[in-house]
Coordinates of C-alpha atoms in Angstrom, one line a residue:
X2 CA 46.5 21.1 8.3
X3 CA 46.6 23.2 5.2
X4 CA 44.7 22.0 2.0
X5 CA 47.6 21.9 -0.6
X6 CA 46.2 22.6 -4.2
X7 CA 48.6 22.3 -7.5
X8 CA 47.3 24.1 -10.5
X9 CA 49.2 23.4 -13.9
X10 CA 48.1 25.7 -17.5
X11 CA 50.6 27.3 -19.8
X12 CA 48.0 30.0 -19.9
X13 CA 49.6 32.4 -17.2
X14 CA 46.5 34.6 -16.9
X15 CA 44.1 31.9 -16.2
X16 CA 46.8 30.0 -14.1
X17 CA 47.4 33.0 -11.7
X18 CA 43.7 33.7 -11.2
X19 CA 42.5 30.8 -10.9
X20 CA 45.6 30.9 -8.0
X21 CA 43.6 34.3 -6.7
X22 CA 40.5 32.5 -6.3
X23 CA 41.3 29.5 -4.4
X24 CA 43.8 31.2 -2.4
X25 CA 41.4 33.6 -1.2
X26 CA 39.5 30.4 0.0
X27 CA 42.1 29.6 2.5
X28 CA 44.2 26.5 -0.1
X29 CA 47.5 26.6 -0.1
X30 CA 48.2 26.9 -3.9
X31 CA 51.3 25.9 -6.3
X32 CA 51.3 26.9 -9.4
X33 CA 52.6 25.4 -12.8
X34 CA 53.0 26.7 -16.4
X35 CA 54.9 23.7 -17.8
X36 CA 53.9 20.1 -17.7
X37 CA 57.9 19.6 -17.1
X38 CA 57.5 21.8 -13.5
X39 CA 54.5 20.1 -13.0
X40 CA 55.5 16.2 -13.3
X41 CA 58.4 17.7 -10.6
X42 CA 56.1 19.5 -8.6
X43 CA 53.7 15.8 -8.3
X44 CA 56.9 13.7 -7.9
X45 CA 58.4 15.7 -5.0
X46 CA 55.3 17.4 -3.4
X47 CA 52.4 16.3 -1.1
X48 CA 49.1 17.3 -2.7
X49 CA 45.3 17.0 -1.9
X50 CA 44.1 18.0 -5.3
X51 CA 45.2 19.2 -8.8
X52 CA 43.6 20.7 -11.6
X53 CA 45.4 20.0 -14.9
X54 CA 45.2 21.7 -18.2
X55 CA 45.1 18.9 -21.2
X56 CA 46.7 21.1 -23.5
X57 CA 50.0 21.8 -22.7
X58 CA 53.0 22.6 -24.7
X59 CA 55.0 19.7 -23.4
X60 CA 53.8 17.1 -21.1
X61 CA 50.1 16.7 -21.5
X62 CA 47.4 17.0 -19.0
X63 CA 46.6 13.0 -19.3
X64 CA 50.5 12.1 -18.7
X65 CA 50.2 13.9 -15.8
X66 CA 47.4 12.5 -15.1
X67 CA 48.8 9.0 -15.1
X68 CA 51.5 9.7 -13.3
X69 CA 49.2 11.4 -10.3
X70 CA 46.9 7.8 -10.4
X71 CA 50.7 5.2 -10.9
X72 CA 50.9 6.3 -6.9
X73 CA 48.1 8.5 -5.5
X74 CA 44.2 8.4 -5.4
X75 CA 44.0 12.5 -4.5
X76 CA 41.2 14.0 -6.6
X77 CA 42.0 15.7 -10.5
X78 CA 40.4 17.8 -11.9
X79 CA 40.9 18.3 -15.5
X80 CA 40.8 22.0 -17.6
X81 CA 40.4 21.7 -21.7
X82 CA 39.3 24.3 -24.3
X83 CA 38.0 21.3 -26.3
X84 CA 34.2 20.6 -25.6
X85 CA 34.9 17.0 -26.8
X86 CA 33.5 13.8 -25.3
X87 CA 36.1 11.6 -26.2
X88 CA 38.5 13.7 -24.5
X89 CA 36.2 13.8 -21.3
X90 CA 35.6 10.0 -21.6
X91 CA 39.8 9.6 -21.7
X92 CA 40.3 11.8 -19.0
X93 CA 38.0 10.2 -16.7
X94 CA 39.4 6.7 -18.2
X95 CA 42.6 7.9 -16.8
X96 CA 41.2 8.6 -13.5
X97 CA 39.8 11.9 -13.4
X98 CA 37.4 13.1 -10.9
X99 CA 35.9 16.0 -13.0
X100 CA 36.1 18.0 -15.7
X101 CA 36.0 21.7 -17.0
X102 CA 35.7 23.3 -20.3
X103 CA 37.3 26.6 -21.1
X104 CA 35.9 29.1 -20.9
X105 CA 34.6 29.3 -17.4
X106 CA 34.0 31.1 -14.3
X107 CA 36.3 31.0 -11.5
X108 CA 33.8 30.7 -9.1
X109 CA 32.5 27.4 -10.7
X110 CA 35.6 25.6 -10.9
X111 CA 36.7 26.8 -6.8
X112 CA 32.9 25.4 -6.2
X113 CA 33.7 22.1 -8.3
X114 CA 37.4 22.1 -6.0
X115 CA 35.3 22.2 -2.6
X116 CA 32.9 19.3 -3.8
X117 CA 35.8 16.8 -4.4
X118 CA 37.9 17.8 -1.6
X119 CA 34.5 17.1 1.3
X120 CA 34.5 13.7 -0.8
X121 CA 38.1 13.6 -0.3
X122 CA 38.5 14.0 3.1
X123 CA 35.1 12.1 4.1
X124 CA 36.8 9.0 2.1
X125 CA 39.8 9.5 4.8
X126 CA 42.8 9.2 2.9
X127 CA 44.4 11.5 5.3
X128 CA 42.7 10.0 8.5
X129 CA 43.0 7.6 10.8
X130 CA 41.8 4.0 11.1
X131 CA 39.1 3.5 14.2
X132 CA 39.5 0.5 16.1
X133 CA 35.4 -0.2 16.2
X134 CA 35.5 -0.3 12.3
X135 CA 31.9 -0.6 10.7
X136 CA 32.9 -3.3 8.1
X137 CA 30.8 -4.8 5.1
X138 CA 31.7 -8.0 4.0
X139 CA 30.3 -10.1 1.3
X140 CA 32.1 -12.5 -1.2
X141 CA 35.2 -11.9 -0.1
X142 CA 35.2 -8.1 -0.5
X143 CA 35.8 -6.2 2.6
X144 CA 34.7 -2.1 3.3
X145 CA 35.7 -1.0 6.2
X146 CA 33.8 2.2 6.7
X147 CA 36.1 3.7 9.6
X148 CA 39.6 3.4 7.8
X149 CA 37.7 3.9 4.5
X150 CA 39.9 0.7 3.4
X151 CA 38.9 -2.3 1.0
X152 CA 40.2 -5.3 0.5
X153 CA 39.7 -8.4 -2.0
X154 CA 40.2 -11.7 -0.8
X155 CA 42.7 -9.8 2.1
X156 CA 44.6 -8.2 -1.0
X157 CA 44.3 -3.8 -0.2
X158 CA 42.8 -2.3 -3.5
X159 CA 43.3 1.2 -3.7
X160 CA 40.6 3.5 -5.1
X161 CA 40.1 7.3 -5.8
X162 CA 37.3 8.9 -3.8
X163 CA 34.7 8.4 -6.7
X164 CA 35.9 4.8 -6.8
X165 CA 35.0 4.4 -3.2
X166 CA 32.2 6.1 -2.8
X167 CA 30.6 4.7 -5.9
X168 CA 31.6 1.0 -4.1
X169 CA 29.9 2.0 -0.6
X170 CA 26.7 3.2 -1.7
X171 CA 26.1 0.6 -4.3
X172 CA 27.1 -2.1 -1.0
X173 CA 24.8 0.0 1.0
X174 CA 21.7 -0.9 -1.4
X175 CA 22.8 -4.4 -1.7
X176 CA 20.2 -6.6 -2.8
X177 CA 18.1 -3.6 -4.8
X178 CA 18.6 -2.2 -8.3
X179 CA 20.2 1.1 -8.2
X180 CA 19.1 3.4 -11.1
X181 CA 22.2 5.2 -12.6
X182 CA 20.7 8.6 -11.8
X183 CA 20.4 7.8 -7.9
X184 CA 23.5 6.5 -8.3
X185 CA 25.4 10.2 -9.7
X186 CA 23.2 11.9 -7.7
X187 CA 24.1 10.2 -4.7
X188 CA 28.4 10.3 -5.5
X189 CA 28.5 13.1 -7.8
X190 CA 26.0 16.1 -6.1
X191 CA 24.5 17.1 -9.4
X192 CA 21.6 16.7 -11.3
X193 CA 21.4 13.5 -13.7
X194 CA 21.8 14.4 -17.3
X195 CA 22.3 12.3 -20.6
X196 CA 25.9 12.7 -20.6
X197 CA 26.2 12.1 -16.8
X198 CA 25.5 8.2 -18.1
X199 CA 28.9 7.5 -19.7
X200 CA 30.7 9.1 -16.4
X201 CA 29.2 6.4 -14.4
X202 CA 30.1 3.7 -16.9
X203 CA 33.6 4.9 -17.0
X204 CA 33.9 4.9 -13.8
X205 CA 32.1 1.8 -13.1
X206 CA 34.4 0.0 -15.3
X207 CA 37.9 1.6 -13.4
X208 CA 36.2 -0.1 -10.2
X209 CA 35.8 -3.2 -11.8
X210 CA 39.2 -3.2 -13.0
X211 CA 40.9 -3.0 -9.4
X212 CA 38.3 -5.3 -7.4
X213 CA 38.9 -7.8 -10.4
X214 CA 35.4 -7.8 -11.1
X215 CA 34.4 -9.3 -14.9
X216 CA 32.0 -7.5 -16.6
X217 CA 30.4 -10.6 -18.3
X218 CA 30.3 -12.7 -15.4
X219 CA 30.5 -10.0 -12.5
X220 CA 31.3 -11.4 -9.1
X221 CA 30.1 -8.0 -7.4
X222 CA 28.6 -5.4 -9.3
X223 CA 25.9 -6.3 -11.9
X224 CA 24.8 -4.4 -14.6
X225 CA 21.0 -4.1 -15.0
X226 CA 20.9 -3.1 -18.3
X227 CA 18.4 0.2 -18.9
X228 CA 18.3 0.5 -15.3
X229 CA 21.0 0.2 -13.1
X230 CA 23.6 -0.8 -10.9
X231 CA 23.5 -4.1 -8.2
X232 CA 25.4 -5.9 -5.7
X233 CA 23.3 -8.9 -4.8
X234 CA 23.2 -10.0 -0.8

């Protein structure tokens, strides 16, 4: 099955070559110059990933953004010329997988598009559920490692890649402190920095959110505060 890409910038040069690139890869790739085309192309239009400009001269990047996450967990990745956190910590707020700043090489952003699609398609949201499912279970939350599925108290949650991934290593390591570097390490396949820290909170917090976890009195994951991450047995 072809791996359908959408790309959305009002910058047509970078648009089209950044088209070039991942097209010579082997993606199947749509291309946007409007947020307008693109809220129509992610309404009508199967995807596995996108990569969104934030500054558009319509419909920004983070509307699309939300309106990709209201129905669909596929990875985003988001473009910006604006080197600024809070826009980094809003887009991955919103749900984004990943982020790029302007300018950049073409090369790094395709490499950046193969790392989330192998942590899309291990997470199997286009797969098939196994009937010998390796399941975790513990307080009422339920993993099962062969669908790639979770449940709370039998209710489906739905989480992006990251968001699942993040979920199954920490209930992996049940019962031991996860430092936040092992942690990115592990999900994101990249070397801990400072900043790397506030993309694991952010993210941490979006899971909470849809396992109904409270962060003050956490019924799954606990934060170890200048250390880590926990899920107690």
């Amino acid at each position: 099955m072809d791996t359908r890409i959408l790309v959305v910038d009002d910058e047509k040069t970078i648009t089209d070559l950044v088209g070039i690139y991942l097209r010579n890869e082997g993606y199947q790739v749509t291309l946007a110059y409007t947020g307008a085309d693109a809220a129509r192309e992610i309404l009508t239009n199967e995807f596995d990933l996108a990569v969104l400009d934030i500054m558009l001269p319509d419909i920004d990047g983070f509307e699309l953004l939300r309106t990709i996450r209201a129905e669909r967990t596929y990875p985003v990745i988001m473009l910006t010329a604006r080197d600024s956190q809070g826009d980094k910590i809003e887009g991955l707020s919103l749900g984004a997988d990943d982020y790029v700043v302007k300018p950049f090489r073409p090369l790094e952003l395709v490499a950046r598009v193969k790392a989330q699609l192998r942590r899309y398609m291990s997470y199997g949201t286009r797969g098939q559920a196994e009937e010998d499912s390796a399941i975790i279970s513990f307080n009422g939350l339920v993993i099962n490692r062969d669908a790639r599925q979770v449940t709370v108290d039998e209710r489906p949650v739905r989480l992006t890649p990251l968001e699942y991934s993040i979920l199954l290593y920490l209930a992996e390591n049940r019962g031991r402190v996860v430092p936040v570097g092992d942690l990115f390490r592990a999900v994101w396949d990249e070397e801990f920095m400072s900043s790397s820290n506030n993309t694991v909170m952010v993210h941490i917090r979006h899971l909470r959110e849809k396992i109904g976890d409270d962060a003050q009195s956490p019924r799954f994951i606990k934060n170890i505060w200048g250390v880590g991450y926990t899920i107690e047995e």
